[in-house]
């Protein structure tokens, strides 16, 4: 269920993250876009090289994601939000384990998407500062026949660095979808059961 949702939506999600365009209105937004543009340039160059060398597969893309794209994501916040009320039930050890496993799950899924990258058309529709200083960047992604709207919410971490803390695809929150799935697993098997589920989904990619 979790993987099916990602496979439907993450292609547009990742394409939008990769190809953020022009500068925005205020200094914080400009910094967000400048960083995204810098990461974008390195990722696109990496994809071109992988493709030219016949290495644009999930494994090659995974290495690129771990080096570049993952730096844009706040995996701690994403995991905390995905677990919702169940976060309080977990001790620090299990929280760390789930954060690490959730990160691997997202990276692996994204890698499969990167391997199919073909250069979607992206444009920024709007950027705005939300309450508490979060920045929302709304984008349109088109493959020539279909268009979808993506909204990224960037939140400052403890160091003041803006990272992706939520993503909406056509108004549907990716994290809210995970929260529903995680809640079902935790209700049935507990927090440890969620960790075991994530581990089984990512086992072949975990360090030996």
CSV table of C-alpha atoms in Angstrom, one decimal:
chain,number,residue,atom,x,y,z
A,1,UNK,CA,0.0,0.0,0.0
A,2,UNK,CA,2.7,2.4,1.0
A,3,UNK,CA,4.9,1.6,-2.0
A,4,UNK,CA,2.0,1.8,-4.4
A,5,UNK,CA,1.1,5.3,-3.4
A,6,UNK,CA,4.7,6.4,-3.8
A,7,UNK,CA,5.1,4.8,-7.2
A,8,UNK,CA,2.0,6.7,-8.3
A,9,UNK,CA,3.0,10.1,-6.9
A,10,UNK,CA,6.8,10.3,-6.3
A,11,UNK,CA,7.7,10.6,-10.0
A,12,UNK,CA,6.2,14.0,-10.2
A,13,UNK,CA,7.4,14.8,-6.7
A,14,UNK,CA,11.0,14.2,-7.4
A,15,UNK,CA,10.9,15.8,-10.8
A,16,UNK,CA,9.7,19.0,-9.2
A,17,UNK,CA,12.4,18.9,-6.5
A,18,UNK,CA,15.0,18.5,-9.1
A,19,UNK,CA,14.1,21.3,-11.4
A,20,UNK,CA,13.1,24.3,-9.2
A,21,UNK,CA,13.4,27.5,-11.2
A,22,UNK,CA,13.7,31.2,-10.7
A,23,UNK,CA,14.3,33.2,-7.5
A,24,UNK,CA,11.4,34.1,-5.2
A,25,UNK,CA,10.2,37.2,-3.3
A,26,UNK,CA,12.0,37.3,0.1
A,27,UNK,CA,15.5,36.5,1.3
A,28,UNK,CA,14.6,33.2,2.9
A,29,UNK,CA,12.8,32.0,-0.2
A,30,UNK,CA,15.7,33.1,-2.3
A,31,UNK,CA,18.1,31.1,-0.2
A,32,UNK,CA,15.8,28.0,-0.5
A,33,UNK,CA,15.7,28.4,-4.3
A,34,UNK,CA,19.4,29.0,-4.6
A,35,UNK,CA,20.2,25.8,-2.7
A,36,UNK,CA,17.7,23.8,-4.7
A,37,UNK,CA,19.2,25.2,-7.9
A,38,UNK,CA,22.7,24.2,-6.8
A,39,UNK,CA,21.5,20.7,-5.9
A,40,UNK,CA,19.5,20.5,-9.1
A,41,UNK,CA,22.6,21.3,-11.3
A,42,UNK,CA,24.6,18.5,-9.6
A,43,UNK,CA,21.8,16.0,-9.9
A,44,UNK,CA,21.1,16.7,-13.5
A,45,UNK,CA,24.8,16.4,-14.3
A,46,UNK,CA,24.9,13.1,-12.4
A,47,UNK,CA,21.9,11.8,-14.3
A,48,UNK,CA,23.4,12.7,-17.6
A,49,UNK,CA,26.7,11.0,-16.8
A,50,UNK,CA,24.9,7.8,-15.5
A,51,UNK,CA,22.8,7.7,-18.7
A,52,UNK,CA,25.8,8.2,-20.9
A,53,UNK,CA,27.6,5.4,-19.2
A,54,UNK,CA,24.7,3.0,-19.3
A,55,UNK,CA,24.4,3.1,-15.5
A,56,UNK,CA,21.1,4.9,-15.0
A,57,UNK,CA,19.5,2.2,-13.0
A,58,UNK,CA,18.1,2.0,-9.5
A,59,UNK,CA,21.5,1.3,-7.9
A,60,UNK,CA,23.3,4.1,-9.7
A,61,UNK,CA,20.5,6.5,-8.9
A,62,UNK,CA,20.4,5.5,-5.3
A,63,UNK,CA,24.0,6.6,-4.9
A,64,UNK,CA,23.2,9.9,-6.5
A,65,UNK,CA,20.2,10.4,-4.2
A,66,UNK,CA,22.2,9.7,-1.1
A,67,UNK,CA,24.9,12.1,-2.1
A,68,UNK,CA,22.6,15.0,-3.3
A,69,UNK,CA,18.8,14.8,-3.1
A,70,UNK,CA,18.6,13.5,0.5
A,71,UNK,CA,20.2,16.7,1.7
A,72,UNK,CA,17.0,18.5,0.9
A,73,UNK,CA,14.8,16.4,3.2
A,74,UNK,CA,14.2,16.6,6.9
A,75,UNK,CA,13.9,12.9,7.6
A,76,UNK,CA,13.4,13.4,11.3
A,77,UNK,CA,10.4,15.6,10.8
A,78,UNK,CA,9.0,13.5,8.0
A,79,UNK,CA,9.2,10.4,10.2
A,80,UNK,CA,7.8,12.2,13.3
A,81,UNK,CA,4.8,13.4,11.3
A,82,UNK,CA,4.3,10.1,9.6
A,83,UNK,CA,4.1,8.4,13.0
A,84,UNK,CA,1.8,11.1,14.4
A,85,UNK,CA,0.5,10.3,17.9
A,86,UNK,CA,2.4,7.1,17.9
A,87,UNK,CA,5.7,8.9,18.0
A,88,UNK,CA,5.2,9.4,21.8
A,89,UNK,CA,5.0,5.6,22.3
A,90,UNK,CA,8.5,5.1,21.0
A,91,UNK,CA,11.7,5.4,22.9
A,92,UNK,CA,14.7,7.1,21.4
A,93,UNK,CA,16.2,3.8,20.2
A,94,UNK,CA,13.2,2.7,18.2
A,95,UNK,CA,12.7,6.3,16.9
A,96,UNK,CA,16.2,6.3,15.6
A,97,UNK,CA,15.7,2.9,14.0
A,98,UNK,CA,12.4,3.9,12.3
A,99,UNK,CA,13.9,7.2,11.1
A,100,UNK,CA,16.8,5.4,9.5
A,101,UNK,CA,14.5,2.8,7.9
A,102,UNK,CA,12.0,5.3,6.6
A,103,UNK,CA,14.9,7.3,5.0
A,104,UNK,CA,16.1,4.1,3.3
A,105,UNK,CA,12.5,3.4,2.1
A,106,UNK,CA,12.2,6.9,0.6
A,107,UNK,CA,15.6,6.8,-1.0
A,108,UNK,CA,15.1,3.4,-2.6
A,109,UNK,CA,11.7,4.4,-3.9
A,110,UNK,CA,13.1,7.6,-5.3
A,111,UNK,CA,16.0,5.7,-6.9
A,112,UNK,CA,13.6,3.7,-8.9
A,113,UNK,CA,12.0,6.9,-10.0
A,114,UNK,CA,15.3,8.6,-10.9
A,115,UNK,CA,16.2,5.6,-13.1
A,116,UNK,CA,13.2,6.5,-15.3
A,117,UNK,CA,14.0,10.3,-15.4
A,118,UNK,CA,13.3,11.8,-18.8
A,119,UNK,CA,13.2,15.6,-18.3
A,120,UNK,CA,9.8,16.8,-17.2
A,121,UNK,CA,8.8,20.4,-17.7
A,122,UNK,CA,8.6,22.2,-14.3
A,123,UNK,CA,7.5,25.8,-13.4
A,124,UNK,CA,7.0,27.6,-10.2
A,125,UNK,CA,3.5,28.9,-9.8
A,126,UNK,CA,3.7,30.5,-6.4
A,127,UNK,CA,6.0,30.8,-3.3
A,128,UNK,CA,4.7,32.1,0.0
A,129,UNK,CA,5.8,32.4,3.6
A,130,UNK,CA,3.4,30.5,6.0
A,131,UNK,CA,2.8,30.9,9.7
A,132,UNK,CA,5.8,30.0,11.9
A,133,UNK,CA,8.2,31.0,9.0
A,134,UNK,CA,7.6,27.9,6.8
A,135,UNK,CA,7.9,28.4,3.1
A,136,UNK,CA,5.6,26.8,0.6
A,137,UNK,CA,6.7,26.4,-3.0
A,138,UNK,CA,3.9,25.5,-5.4
A,139,UNK,CA,4.9,24.0,-8.7
A,140,UNK,CA,3.4,22.6,-11.9
A,141,UNK,CA,4.9,19.5,-13.4
A,142,UNK,CA,4.1,18.5,-17.0
A,143,UNK,CA,5.2,15.6,-19.1
A,144,UNK,CA,3.7,17.0,-22.2
A,145,UNK,CA,0.3,15.3,-21.9
A,146,UNK,CA,-0.6,15.6,-18.1
A,147,UNK,CA,0.1,18.3,-15.5
A,148,UNK,CA,0.1,18.0,-11.8
A,149,UNK,CA,0.4,20.5,-8.9
A,150,UNK,CA,3.0,19.9,-6.2
A,151,UNK,CA,3.3,21.9,-3.0
A,152,UNK,CA,6.5,21.6,-0.9
A,153,UNK,CA,6.6,22.9,2.7
A,154,UNK,CA,10.1,23.9,3.8
A,155,UNK,CA,10.7,24.4,7.5
A,156,UNK,CA,13.7,25.7,9.3
A,157,UNK,CA,15.5,23.1,11.5
A,158,UNK,CA,17.4,23.9,14.7
A,159,UNK,CA,20.2,25.3,12.7
A,160,UNK,CA,17.9,27.5,10.6
A,161,UNK,CA,18.4,25.4,7.5
A,162,UNK,CA,15.2,25.0,5.4
A,163,UNK,CA,14.4,21.4,4.6
A,164,UNK,CA,11.4,19.7,3.1
A,165,UNK,CA,9.0,18.7,5.9
A,166,UNK,CA,5.9,17.9,3.8
A,167,UNK,CA,4.9,17.3,0.2
A,168,UNK,CA,1.4,17.6,-1.3
A,169,UNK,CA,0.6,16.1,-4.7
A,170,UNK,CA,-2.6,17.5,-6.1
A,171,UNK,CA,-3.6,18.6,-2.6
A,172,UNK,CA,-3.0,15.2,-1.0
A,173,UNK,CA,-0.3,15.0,1.6
A,174,UNK,CA,2.3,12.3,1.1
A,175,UNK,CA,3.0,12.3,4.9
A,176,UNK,CA,-0.7,12.1,5.7
A,177,UNK,CA,-0.9,9.0,3.5
A,178,UNK,CA,2.0,7.4,5.4
A,179,UNK,CA,0.4,8.3,8.7
A,180,UNK,CA,-2.7,6.3,7.9
A,181,UNK,CA,-0.6,3.3,6.8
A,182,UNK,CA,1.8,3.5,9.8
A,183,UNK,CA,-1.2,3.8,12.2
A,184,UNK,CA,-2.7,0.6,10.9
A,185,UNK,CA,0.5,-1.3,11.3
A,186,UNK,CA,1.2,0.1,14.8
A,187,UNK,CA,-2.4,-0.6,15.9
A,188,UNK,CA,-2.0,-4.2,14.9
A,189,UNK,CA,1.7,-4.9,15.7
A,190,UNK,CA,3.0,-2.0,17.8
A,191,UNK,CA,5.8,0.4,17.1
A,192,UNK,CA,8.3,-2.5,16.9
A,193,UNK,CA,6.0,-4.0,14.3
A,194,UNK,CA,6.3,-0.9,12.2
A,195,UNK,CA,10.1,-1.1,12.4
A,196,UNK,CA,10.0,-4.7,11.4
A,197,UNK,CA,7.7,-3.9,8.4
A,198,UNK,CA,10.0,-1.1,7.2
A,199,UNK,CA,13.0,-3.4,7.7
A,200,UNK,CA,11.5,-6.1,5.5
A,201,UNK,CA,10.7,-3.6,2.8
A,202,UNK,CA,14.3,-2.3,2.7
A,203,UNK,CA,16.3,-5.4,3.8
A,204,UNK,CA,18.2,-5.8,0.5
A,205,UNK,CA,19.4,-2.2,0.6
A,206,UNK,CA,20.5,-2.1,4.3
A,207,UNK,CA,24.3,-2.4,5.1
A,208,UNK,CA,25.4,-5.9,5.7
